[in-house]
Protein backbone atom coordinates (compact mmCIF):
# COMPACT_ATOMS: atom_id res chain seq x y z
CA UNK A 1 0.00 0.00 0.00
CA UNK A 2 1.09 3.58 -0.35
CA UNK A 3 0.27 6.34 2.08
CA UNK A 4 -2.41 8.90 1.30
CA UNK A 5 -3.48 12.04 3.09
CA UNK A 6 -7.18 12.02 3.98
CA UNK A 7 -9.14 15.26 4.39
CA UNK A 8 -9.68 16.49 7.92
CA UNK A 9 -12.90 15.06 9.39
CA UNK A 10 -14.13 18.65 10.12
CA UNK A 11 -13.71 22.15 8.69
CA UNK A 12 -10.39 23.92 9.18
CA UNK A 13 -12.01 26.51 11.44
CA UNK A 14 -14.11 23.98 13.42
CA UNK A 15 -11.70 23.60 16.38
CA UNK A 16 -11.47 27.28 17.22
CA UNK A 17 -10.65 28.93 19.48
CA UNK A 18 -8.59 26.01 20.81
CA UNK A 19 -6.86 25.14 17.54
CA UNK A 20 -6.93 27.64 14.71
CA UNK A 21 -7.49 27.32 11.00
CA UNK A 22 -3.90 28.45 10.44
CA UNK A 23 -2.52 25.70 12.67
CA UNK A 24 -4.62 23.05 10.92
CA UNK A 25 -3.66 24.33 7.47
CA UNK A 26 0.03 24.08 8.28
CA UNK A 27 -0.21 20.93 10.36
CA UNK A 28 -2.43 18.90 8.05
CA UNK A 29 -1.68 20.33 4.60
CA UNK A 30 2.08 20.74 5.02
CA UNK A 31 3.44 18.66 7.90
CA UNK A 32 1.25 15.59 7.54
CA UNK A 33 1.52 15.76 3.74
CA UNK A 34 5.32 15.78 4.03
CA UNK A 35 5.23 12.58 6.12
CA UNK A 36 3.01 10.98 3.46
CA UNK A 37 5.25 12.00 0.56
CA UNK A 38 8.53 11.20 2.30
CA UNK A 39 7.11 7.92 3.58
CA UNK A 40 6.04 6.88 0.08
CA UNK A 41 9.48 7.68 -1.34
CA UNK A 42 11.25 5.77 1.43
CA UNK A 43 8.88 2.81 1.17
CA UNK A 44 9.77 2.16 -2.47
CA UNK A 45 11.88 -0.93 -2.99
CA UNK A 46 11.85 -1.98 0.68
CA UNK A 47 10.58 -5.23 2.18
CA UNK A 48 7.67 -3.23 3.61
CA UNK A 49 5.98 -2.44 0.30
CA UNK A 50 2.52 -4.01 0.30
CA UNK A 51 2.35 -4.23 4.10
CA UNK A 52 -0.27 -2.46 6.22
CA UNK A 53 0.65 0.84 7.88
CA UNK A 54 0.69 -0.81 11.30
CA UNK A 55 3.02 -3.54 10.05
CA UNK A 56 5.30 -0.94 8.47
CA UNK A 57 5.45 1.08 11.70
CA UNK A 58 6.25 -1.96 13.84
CA UNK A 59 8.56 -3.58 11.28
CA UNK A 60 10.66 -0.53 10.45
CA UNK A 61 11.23 0.48 14.10
CA UNK A 62 14.93 0.18 14.90
CA UNK A 63 15.64 -1.02 11.34
CA UNK A 64 14.92 1.81 8.92
CA UNK A 65 14.86 5.13 10.78
CA UNK A 66 13.82 7.30 7.84
CA UNK A 67 10.88 5.13 6.90
CA UNK A 68 9.91 4.60 10.53
CA UNK A 69 9.84 8.32 11.35
CA UNK A 70 7.55 9.11 8.43
CA UNK A 71 5.32 6.02 8.70
CA UNK A 72 5.04 6.53 12.47
CA UNK A 73 4.06 10.14 12.03
CA UNK A 74 1.58 9.22 9.29
CA UNK A 75 -0.05 6.71 11.65
CA UNK A 76 -0.03 9.19 14.56
CA UNK A 77 -1.57 12.01 12.54
CA UNK A 78 -4.27 9.84 10.90
CA UNK A 79 -5.49 9.20 14.44
CA UNK A 80 -4.72 12.65 15.78
CA UNK A 81 -7.26 14.33 13.46
CA UNK A 82 -9.86 11.88 14.74
CA UNK A 83 -8.83 12.26 18.37
CA UNK A 84 -10.25 15.78 18.17
CA UNK A 85 -13.67 17.16 17.33
CA UNK A 86 -15.52 20.45 17.64
CA UNK A 87 -16.96 20.79 21.17
CA UNK A 88 -14.81 17.89 22.34
CA UNK A 89 -13.78 16.99 25.87
CA UNK A 90 -16.85 16.39 28.00
CA UNK A 91 -18.32 13.08 29.04
CA UNK A 92 -16.34 9.87 28.59
CA UNK A 93 -18.38 6.83 27.45
CA UNK A 94 -19.23 4.65 30.47
CA UNK A 95 -17.07 1.54 30.03
CA UNK A 96 -13.98 3.56 29.22
CA UNK A 97 -14.61 5.99 32.07
CA UNK A 98 -14.88 3.04 34.46
CA UNK A 99 -11.58 1.66 33.20
CA UNK A 100 -9.85 5.04 33.52
CA UNK A 101 -11.02 5.33 37.14
CA UNK A 102 -9.96 1.74 37.85
CA UNK A 103 -6.47 1.97 36.33
CA UNK A 104 -5.60 5.67 36.62
CA UNK A 105 -7.40 6.81 39.77
CA UNK A 106 -10.00 9.26 38.45
CA UNK A 107 -10.84 11.24 35.34
CA UNK A 108 -9.29 14.34 36.91
CA UNK A 109 -6.12 12.42 37.78
CA UNK A 110 -6.00 11.07 34.23
CA UNK A 111 -6.22 14.61 32.81
CA UNK A 112 -3.51 15.91 35.16
CA UNK A 113 -1.14 13.05 34.41
CA UNK A 114 -1.78 13.16 30.66
CA UNK A 115 -1.03 16.90 30.57
CA UNK A 116 2.06 16.33 32.74
CA UNK A 117 3.30 13.63 30.33
CA UNK A 118 2.96 16.06 27.43
CA UNK A 119 4.67 18.85 29.34
CA UNK A 120 7.43 16.45 30.43
CA UNK A 121 8.24 15.17 26.96
CA UNK A 122 11.50 16.98 26.27
CA UNK A 123 11.49 18.32 22.72
CA UNK A 124 9.24 16.85 20.05
CA UNK A 125 7.02 13.86 20.64
CA UNK A 126 3.67 12.61 21.86
CA UNK A 127 1.81 11.84 25.10
CA UNK A 128 -0.46 8.80 25.14
CA UNK A 129 -3.25 6.94 26.81
CA UNK A 130 -2.02 3.44 26.13
CA UNK A 131 -3.70 0.06 26.51
CA UNK A 132 -1.33 -2.81 27.16
CA UNK A 133 -1.76 -6.22 28.81
CA UNK A 134 -5.31 -5.35 29.83
CA UNK A 135 -4.32 -2.09 31.54
CA UNK A 136 -4.43 1.60 30.76
CA UNK A 137 -1.36 3.73 31.33
CA UNK A 138 -0.08 7.16 30.42
CA UNK A 139 3.11 7.18 28.42
CA UNK A 140 5.16 9.53 26.28
CA UNK A 141 7.41 9.01 23.29
CA UNK A 142 9.95 11.11 21.36
CA UNK A 143 9.55 12.19 17.73
CA UNK A 144 7.39 9.83 15.64
CA UNK A 145 7.46 6.89 18.03
CA UNK A 146 4.19 5.52 19.45
CA UNK A 147 2.97 2.77 21.81
CA UNK A 148 2.62 0.24 18.96
CA UNK A 149 6.38 -0.32 18.96
CA UNK A 150 6.29 -1.01 22.70
CA UNK A 151 3.57 -3.66 22.45
CA UNK A 152 0.70 -1.35 23.37
CA UNK A 153 -2.32 0.12 21.63
CA UNK A 154 -2.51 3.91 21.40
CA UNK A 155 -6.05 4.88 22.50
CA UNK A 156 -5.43 8.63 22.63
CA UNK A 157 -2.41 10.69 21.66
CA UNK A 158 -1.55 14.34 21.65
CA UNK A 159 1.07 15.86 19.40
CA UNK A 160 3.53 18.00 21.37
CA UNK A 161 5.71 18.99 18.41
CA UNK A 162 5.83 22.79 18.31
CA UNK A 163 4.07 22.77 14.91
CA UNK A 164 0.96 21.58 16.74
CA UNK A 165 0.66 24.55 19.10
CA UNK A 166 3.16 27.33 18.47
CA UNK A 167 0.90 29.45 16.24
CA UNK A 168 -1.92 29.43 18.81
CA UNK A 169 -0.09 29.10 22.13
CA UNK A 170 3.50 30.14 21.40
CA UNK A 171 5.64 28.51 24.11
CA UNK A 172 2.69 27.71 26.41
CA UNK A 173 2.58 23.96 25.85
CA UNK A 174 0.71 23.34 29.16
CA UNK A 175 -2.15 25.62 28.02
CA UNK A 176 -2.39 23.77 24.71
CA UNK A 177 -2.52 20.43 26.51
CA UNK A 178 -5.19 21.62 28.95
CA UNK A 179 -7.30 22.93 26.06
CA UNK A 180 -6.83 19.59 24.27
CA UNK A 181 -8.13 17.47 27.17
CA UNK A 182 -10.91 19.87 28.16
CA UNK A 183 -12.22 21.02 24.77
CA UNK A 184 -10.92 18.92 21.89
CA UNK A 185 -10.80 15.20 22.72
CA UNK A 186 -13.21 13.05 20.72
CA UNK A 187 -13.98 10.48 23.43
CA UNK A 188 -16.27 8.47 21.15
CA UNK A 189 -13.28 7.71 18.93
CA UNK A 190 -11.13 6.81 21.94
CA UNK A 191 -13.89 4.48 23.20
CA UNK A 192 -14.13 2.88 19.74
CA UNK A 193 -10.40 2.12 19.76
CA UNK A 194 -10.69 0.78 23.32
CA UNK A 195 -13.48 -1.63 22.37
CA UNK A 196 -11.45 -2.85 19.38
CA UNK A 197 -8.40 -3.38 21.59
CA UNK A 198 -10.27 -5.56 24.12
MN1 LIG B 1 2.33 16.89 14.05
PDB file of C-alpha atoms and ligand atoms in Angstrom:
ATOM      1  CA  UNK A   1       0.000   0.000   0.000  1.00  0.00           C
ATOM      2  CA  UNK A   2       1.086   3.580  -0.350  1.00  0.00           C
ATOM      3  CA  UNK A   3       0.275   6.336   2.082  1.00  0.00           C
ATOM      4  CA  UNK A   4      -2.407   8.897   1.297  1.00  0.00           C
ATOM      5  CA  UNK A   5      -3.482  12.042   3.087  1.00  0.00           C
ATOM      6  CA  UNK A   6      -7.181  12.025   3.976  1.00  0.00           C
ATOM      7  CA  UNK A   7      -9.138  15.262   4.390  1.00  0.00           C
ATOM      8  CA  UNK A   8      -9.684  16.494   7.919  1.00  0.00           C
ATOM      9  CA  UNK A   9     -12.905  15.060   9.392  1.00  0.00           C
ATOM     10  CA  UNK A  10     -14.129  18.651  10.116  1.00  0.00           C
ATOM     11  CA  UNK A  11     -13.711  22.147   8.688  1.00  0.00           C
ATOM     12  CA  UNK A  12     -10.392  23.924   9.178  1.00  0.00           C
ATOM     13  CA  UNK A  13     -12.011  26.507  11.442  1.00  0.00           C
ATOM     14  CA  UNK A  14     -14.105  23.977  13.420  1.00  0.00           C
ATOM     15  CA  UNK A  15     -11.704  23.604  16.376  1.00  0.00           C
ATOM     16  CA  UNK A  16     -11.467  27.282  17.224  1.00  0.00           C
ATOM     17  CA  UNK A  17     -10.646  28.929  19.484  1.00  0.00           C
ATOM     18  CA  UNK A  18      -8.591  26.007  20.809  1.00  0.00           C
ATOM     19  CA  UNK A  19      -6.859  25.142  17.536  1.00  0.00           C
ATOM     20  CA  UNK A  20      -6.932  27.643  14.715  1.00  0.00           C
ATOM     21  CA  UNK A  21      -7.486  27.325  10.998  1.00  0.00           C
ATOM     22  CA  UNK A  22      -3.896  28.451  10.437  1.00  0.00           C
ATOM     23  CA  UNK A  23      -2.525  25.695  12.670  1.00  0.00           C
ATOM     24  CA  UNK A  24      -4.615  23.050  10.921  1.00  0.00           C
ATOM     25  CA  UNK A  25      -3.665  24.335   7.470  1.00  0.00           C
ATOM     26  CA  UNK A  26       0.030  24.079   8.282  1.00  0.00           C
ATOM     27  CA  UNK A  27      -0.207  20.931  10.361  1.00  0.00           C
ATOM     28  CA  UNK A  28      -2.432  18.902   8.050  1.00  0.00           C
ATOM     29  CA  UNK A  29      -1.678  20.333   4.600  1.00  0.00           C
ATOM     30  CA  UNK A  30       2.076  20.736   5.015  1.00  0.00           C
ATOM     31  CA  UNK A  31       3.445  18.661   7.902  1.00  0.00           C
ATOM     32  CA  UNK A  32       1.252  15.590   7.536  1.00  0.00           C
ATOM     33  CA  UNK A  33       1.525  15.758   3.736  1.00  0.00           C
ATOM     34  CA  UNK A  34       5.321  15.778   4.031  1.00  0.00           C
ATOM     35  CA  UNK A  35       5.225  12.575   6.122  1.00  0.00           C
ATOM     36  CA  UNK A  36       3.008  10.983   3.461  1.00  0.00           C
ATOM     37  CA  UNK A  37       5.246  12.002   0.558  1.00  0.00           C
ATOM     38  CA  UNK A  38       8.532  11.203   2.295  1.00  0.00           C
ATOM     39  CA  UNK A  39       7.105   7.923   3.579  1.00  0.00           C
ATOM     40  CA  UNK A  40       6.039   6.882   0.077  1.00  0.00           C
ATOM     41  CA  UNK A  41       9.478   7.681  -1.337  1.00  0.00           C
ATOM     42  CA  UNK A  42      11.254   5.768   1.431  1.00  0.00           C
ATOM     43  CA  UNK A  43       8.878   2.809   1.170  1.00  0.00           C
ATOM     44  CA  UNK A  44       9.766   2.156  -2.473  1.00  0.00           C
ATOM     45  CA  UNK A  45      11.877  -0.928  -2.989  1.00  0.00           C
ATOM     46  CA  UNK A  46      11.849  -1.979   0.676  1.00  0.00           C
ATOM     47  CA  UNK A  47      10.580  -5.233   2.184  1.00  0.00           C
ATOM     48  CA  UNK A  48       7.675  -3.231   3.608  1.00  0.00           C
ATOM     49  CA  UNK A  49       5.979  -2.441   0.297  1.00  0.00           C
ATOM     50  CA  UNK A  50       2.524  -4.011   0.303  1.00  0.00           C
ATOM     51  CA  UNK A  51       2.349  -4.231   4.104  1.00  0.00           C
ATOM     52  CA  UNK A  52      -0.271  -2.460   6.224  1.00  0.00           C
ATOM     53  CA  UNK A  53       0.653   0.838   7.877  1.00  0.00           C
ATOM     54  CA  UNK A  54       0.687  -0.814  11.300  1.00  0.00           C
ATOM     55  CA  UNK A  55       3.020  -3.540  10.046  1.00  0.00           C
ATOM     56  CA  UNK A  56       5.295  -0.935   8.469  1.00  0.00           C
ATOM     57  CA  UNK A  57       5.449   1.080  11.704  1.00  0.00           C
ATOM     58  CA  UNK A  58       6.247  -1.964  13.836  1.00  0.00           C
ATOM     59  CA  UNK A  59       8.560  -3.578  11.283  1.00  0.00           C
ATOM     60  CA  UNK A  60      10.659  -0.529  10.450  1.00  0.00           C
ATOM     61  CA  UNK A  61      11.230   0.478  14.103  1.00  0.00           C
ATOM     62  CA  UNK A  62      14.930   0.175  14.895  1.00  0.00           C
ATOM     63  CA  UNK A  63      15.640  -1.016  11.342  1.00  0.00           C
ATOM     64  CA  UNK A  64      14.924   1.813   8.924  1.00  0.00           C
ATOM     65  CA  UNK A  65      14.858   5.126  10.777  1.00  0.00           C
ATOM     66  CA  UNK A  66      13.822   7.300   7.839  1.00  0.00           C
ATOM     67  CA  UNK A  67      10.883   5.130   6.896  1.00  0.00           C
ATOM     68  CA  UNK A  68       9.911   4.602  10.533  1.00  0.00           C
ATOM     69  CA  UNK A  69       9.837   8.321  11.348  1.00  0.00           C
ATOM     70  CA  UNK A  70       7.547   9.108   8.433  1.00  0.00           C
ATOM     71  CA  UNK A  71       5.317   6.016   8.703  1.00  0.00           C
ATOM     72  CA  UNK A  72       5.038   6.527  12.467  1.00  0.00           C
ATOM     73  CA  UNK A  73       4.063  10.144  12.027  1.00  0.00           C
ATOM     74  CA  UNK A  74       1.580   9.221   9.292  1.00  0.00           C
ATOM     75  CA  UNK A  75      -0.055   6.714  11.655  1.00  0.00           C
ATOM     76  CA  UNK A  76      -0.026   9.189  14.556  1.00  0.00           C
ATOM     77  CA  UNK A  77      -1.569  12.013  12.539  1.00  0.00           C
ATOM     78  CA  UNK A  78      -4.267   9.837  10.904  1.00  0.00           C
ATOM     79  CA  UNK A  79      -5.487   9.198  14.437  1.00  0.00           C
ATOM     80  CA  UNK A  80      -4.719  12.653  15.785  1.00  0.00           C
ATOM     81  CA  UNK A  81      -7.265  14.332  13.460  1.00  0.00           C
ATOM     82  CA  UNK A  82      -9.863  11.878  14.741  1.00  0.00           C
ATOM     83  CA  UNK A  83      -8.827  12.258  18.366  1.00  0.00           C
ATOM     84  CA  UNK A  84     -10.251  15.779  18.172  1.00  0.00           C
ATOM     85  CA  UNK A  85     -13.668  17.159  17.333  1.00  0.00           C
ATOM     86  CA  UNK A  86     -15.524  20.447  17.637  1.00  0.00           C
ATOM     87  CA  UNK A  87     -16.959  20.793  21.172  1.00  0.00           C
ATOM     88  CA  UNK A  88     -14.813  17.888  22.340  1.00  0.00           C
ATOM     89  CA  UNK A  89     -13.780  16.992  25.866  1.00  0.00           C
ATOM     90  CA  UNK A  90     -16.849  16.392  27.997  1.00  0.00           C
ATOM     91  CA  UNK A  91     -18.320  13.083  29.043  1.00  0.00           C
ATOM     92  CA  UNK A  92     -16.342   9.875  28.589  1.00  0.00           C
ATOM     93  CA  UNK A  93     -18.383   6.825  27.450  1.00  0.00           C
ATOM     94  CA  UNK A  94     -19.225   4.654  30.474  1.00  0.00           C
ATOM     95  CA  UNK A  95     -17.073   1.543  30.033  1.00  0.00           C
ATOM     96  CA  UNK A  96     -13.982   3.563  29.225  1.00  0.00           C
ATOM     97  CA  UNK A  97     -14.608   5.987  32.071  1.00  0.00           C
ATOM     98  CA  UNK A  98     -14.876   3.039  34.458  1.00  0.00           C
ATOM     99  CA  UNK A  99     -11.577   1.656  33.203  1.00  0.00           C
ATOM    100  CA  UNK A 100      -9.854   5.044  33.517  1.00  0.00           C
ATOM    101  CA  UNK A 101     -11.017   5.328  37.139  1.00  0.00           C
ATOM    102  CA  UNK A 102      -9.963   1.737  37.849  1.00  0.00           C
ATOM    103  CA  UNK A 103      -6.475   1.968  36.333  1.00  0.00           C
ATOM    104  CA  UNK A 104      -5.601   5.665  36.619  1.00  0.00           C
ATOM    105  CA  UNK A 105      -7.399   6.814  39.774  1.00  0.00           C
ATOM    106  CA  UNK A 106     -10.002   9.260  38.449  1.00  0.00           C
ATOM    107  CA  UNK A 107     -10.841  11.236  35.339  1.00  0.00           C
ATOM    108  CA  UNK A 108      -9.289  14.335  36.910  1.00  0.00           C
ATOM    109  CA  UNK A 109      -6.125  12.419  37.776  1.00  0.00           C
ATOM    110  CA  UNK A 110      -5.995  11.071  34.227  1.00  0.00           C
ATOM    111  CA  UNK A 111      -6.217  14.605  32.810  1.00  0.00           C
ATOM    112  CA  UNK A 112      -3.509  15.915  35.163  1.00  0.00           C
ATOM    113  CA  UNK A 113      -1.142  13.049  34.414  1.00  0.00           C
ATOM    114  CA  UNK A 114      -1.782  13.160  30.663  1.00  0.00           C
ATOM    115  CA  UNK A 115      -1.033  16.899  30.572  1.00  0.00           C
ATOM    116  CA  UNK A 116       2.058  16.326  32.741  1.00  0.00           C
ATOM    117  CA  UNK A 117       3.301  13.632  30.333  1.00  0.00           C
ATOM    118  CA  UNK A 118       2.963  16.059  27.429  1.00  0.00           C
ATOM    119  CA  UNK A 119       4.675  18.855  29.339  1.00  0.00           C
ATOM    120  CA  UNK A 120       7.425  16.448  30.435  1.00  0.00           C
ATOM    121  CA  UNK A 121       8.240  15.167  26.958  1.00  0.00           C
ATOM    122  CA  UNK A 122      11.502  16.978  26.270  1.00  0.00           C
ATOM    123  CA  UNK A 123      11.494  18.318  22.716  1.00  0.00           C
ATOM    124  CA  UNK A 124       9.239  16.850  20.053  1.00  0.00           C
ATOM    125  CA  UNK A 125       7.022  13.859  20.641  1.00  0.00           C
ATOM    126  CA  UNK A 126       3.668  12.613  21.864  1.00  0.00           C
ATOM    127  CA  UNK A 127       1.812  11.842  25.096  1.00  0.00           C
ATOM    128  CA  UNK A 128      -0.459   8.800  25.138  1.00  0.00           C
ATOM    129  CA  UNK A 129      -3.254   6.942  26.810  1.00  0.00           C
ATOM    130  CA  UNK A 130      -2.016   3.437  26.132  1.00  0.00           C
ATOM    131  CA  UNK A 131      -3.704   0.060  26.506  1.00  0.00           C
ATOM    132  CA  UNK A 132      -1.327  -2.808  27.161  1.00  0.00           C
ATOM    133  CA  UNK A 133      -1.757  -6.220  28.806  1.00  0.00           C
ATOM    134  CA  UNK A 134      -5.312  -5.346  29.831  1.00  0.00           C
ATOM    135  CA  UNK A 135      -4.317  -2.091  31.541  1.00  0.00           C
ATOM    136  CA  UNK A 136      -4.427   1.599  30.764  1.00  0.00           C
ATOM    137  CA  UNK A 137      -1.358   3.728  31.328  1.00  0.00           C
ATOM    138  CA  UNK A 138      -0.083   7.164  30.425  1.00  0.00           C
ATOM    139  CA  UNK A 139       3.109   7.181  28.420  1.00  0.00           C
ATOM    140  CA  UNK A 140       5.156   9.525  26.276  1.00  0.00           C
ATOM    141  CA  UNK A 141       7.406   9.015  23.287  1.00  0.00           C
ATOM    142  CA  UNK A 142       9.947  11.107  21.363  1.00  0.00           C
ATOM    143  CA  UNK A 143       9.550  12.194  17.730  1.00  0.00           C
ATOM    144  CA  UNK A 144       7.385   9.834  15.640  1.00  0.00           C
ATOM    145  CA  UNK A 145       7.456   6.893  18.033  1.00  0.00           C
ATOM    146  CA  UNK A 146       4.195   5.515  19.448  1.00  0.00           C
ATOM    147  CA  UNK A 147       2.968   2.769  21.810  1.00  0.00           C
ATOM    148  CA  UNK A 148       2.621   0.235  18.963  1.00  0.00           C
ATOM    149  CA  UNK A 149       6.379  -0.320  18.957  1.00  0.00           C
ATOM    150  CA  UNK A 150       6.285  -1.007  22.703  1.00  0.00           C
ATOM    151  CA  UNK A 151       3.572  -3.656  22.455  1.00  0.00           C
ATOM    152  CA  UNK A 152       0.696  -1.354  23.366  1.00  0.00           C
ATOM    153  CA  UNK A 153      -2.324   0.117  21.635  1.00  0.00           C
ATOM    154  CA  UNK A 154      -2.515   3.908  21.397  1.00  0.00           C
ATOM    155  CA  UNK A 155      -6.053   4.875  22.503  1.00  0.00           C
ATOM    156  CA  UNK A 156      -5.428   8.631  22.633  1.00  0.00           C
ATOM    157  CA  UNK A 157      -2.410  10.685  21.665  1.00  0.00           C
ATOM    158  CA  UNK A 158      -1.552  14.339  21.649  1.00  0.00           C
ATOM    159  CA  UNK A 159       1.073  15.855  19.398  1.00  0.00           C
ATOM    160  CA  UNK A 160       3.535  17.996  21.365  1.00  0.00           C
ATOM    161  CA  UNK A 161       5.709  18.989  18.409  1.00  0.00           C
ATOM    162  CA  UNK A 162       5.830  22.785  18.307  1.00  0.00           C
ATOM    163  CA  UNK A 163       4.070  22.775  14.909  1.00  0.00           C
ATOM    164  CA  UNK A 164       0.957  21.575  16.742  1.00  0.00           C
ATOM    165  CA  UNK A 165       0.663  24.551  19.105  1.00  0.00           C
ATOM    166  CA  UNK A 166       3.162  27.332  18.470  1.00  0.00           C
ATOM    167  CA  UNK A 167       0.899  29.446  16.240  1.00  0.00           C
ATOM    168  CA  UNK A 168      -1.924  29.429  18.811  1.00  0.00           C
ATOM    169  CA  UNK A 169      -0.094  29.103  22.125  1.00  0.00           C
ATOM    170  CA  UNK A 170       3.502  30.137  21.395  1.00  0.00           C
ATOM    171  CA  UNK A 171       5.636  28.514  24.115  1.00  0.00           C
ATOM    172  CA  UNK A 172       2.685  27.713  26.405  1.00  0.00           C
ATOM    173  CA  UNK A 173       2.584  23.961  25.852  1.00  0.00           C
ATOM    174  CA  UNK A 174       0.710  23.337  29.155  1.00  0.00           C
ATOM    175  CA  UNK A 175      -2.153  25.623  28.025  1.00  0.00           C
ATOM    176  CA  UNK A 176      -2.390  23.770  24.710  1.00  0.00           C
ATOM    177  CA  UNK A 177      -2.520  20.426  26.513  1.00  0.00           C
ATOM    178  CA  UNK A 178      -5.193  21.616  28.955  1.00  0.00           C
ATOM    179  CA  UNK A 179      -7.298  22.935  26.063  1.00  0.00           C
ATOM    180  CA  UNK A 180      -6.829  19.593  24.271  1.00  0.00           C
ATOM    181  CA  UNK A 181      -8.133  17.468  27.174  1.00  0.00           C
ATOM    182  CA  UNK A 182     -10.910  19.871  28.161  1.00  0.00           C
ATOM    183  CA  UNK A 183     -12.223  21.016  24.772  1.00  0.00           C
ATOM    184  CA  UNK A 184     -10.919  18.919  21.887  1.00  0.00           C
ATOM    185  CA  UNK A 185     -10.799  15.199  22.724  1.00  0.00           C
ATOM    186  CA  UNK A 186     -13.211  13.055  20.717  1.00  0.00           C
ATOM    187  CA  UNK A 187     -13.984  10.482  23.429  1.00  0.00           C
ATOM    188  CA  UNK A 188     -16.268   8.470  21.148  1.00  0.00           C
ATOM    189  CA  UNK A 189     -13.283   7.712  18.927  1.00  0.00           C
ATOM    190  CA  UNK A 190     -11.128   6.809  21.945  1.00  0.00           C
ATOM    191  CA  UNK A 191     -13.888   4.478  23.200  1.00  0.00           C
ATOM    192  CA  UNK A 192     -14.132   2.878  19.739  1.00  0.00           C
ATOM    193  CA  UNK A 193     -10.397   2.122  19.759  1.00  0.00           C
ATOM    194  CA  UNK A 194     -10.686   0.782  23.317  1.00  0.00           C
ATOM    195  CA  UNK A 195     -13.485  -1.626  22.370  1.00  0.00           C
ATOM    196  CA  UNK A 196     -11.451  -2.847  19.379  1.00  0.00           C
ATOM    197  CA  UNK A 197      -8.399  -3.380  21.592  1.00  0.00           C
ATOM    198  CA  UNK A 198     -10.274  -5.556  24.121  1.00  0.00           C
TER     199      UNK A 198
HETATM  200 MN1  LIG B   1       2.331  16.889  14.046  1.00  0.00          MN
END
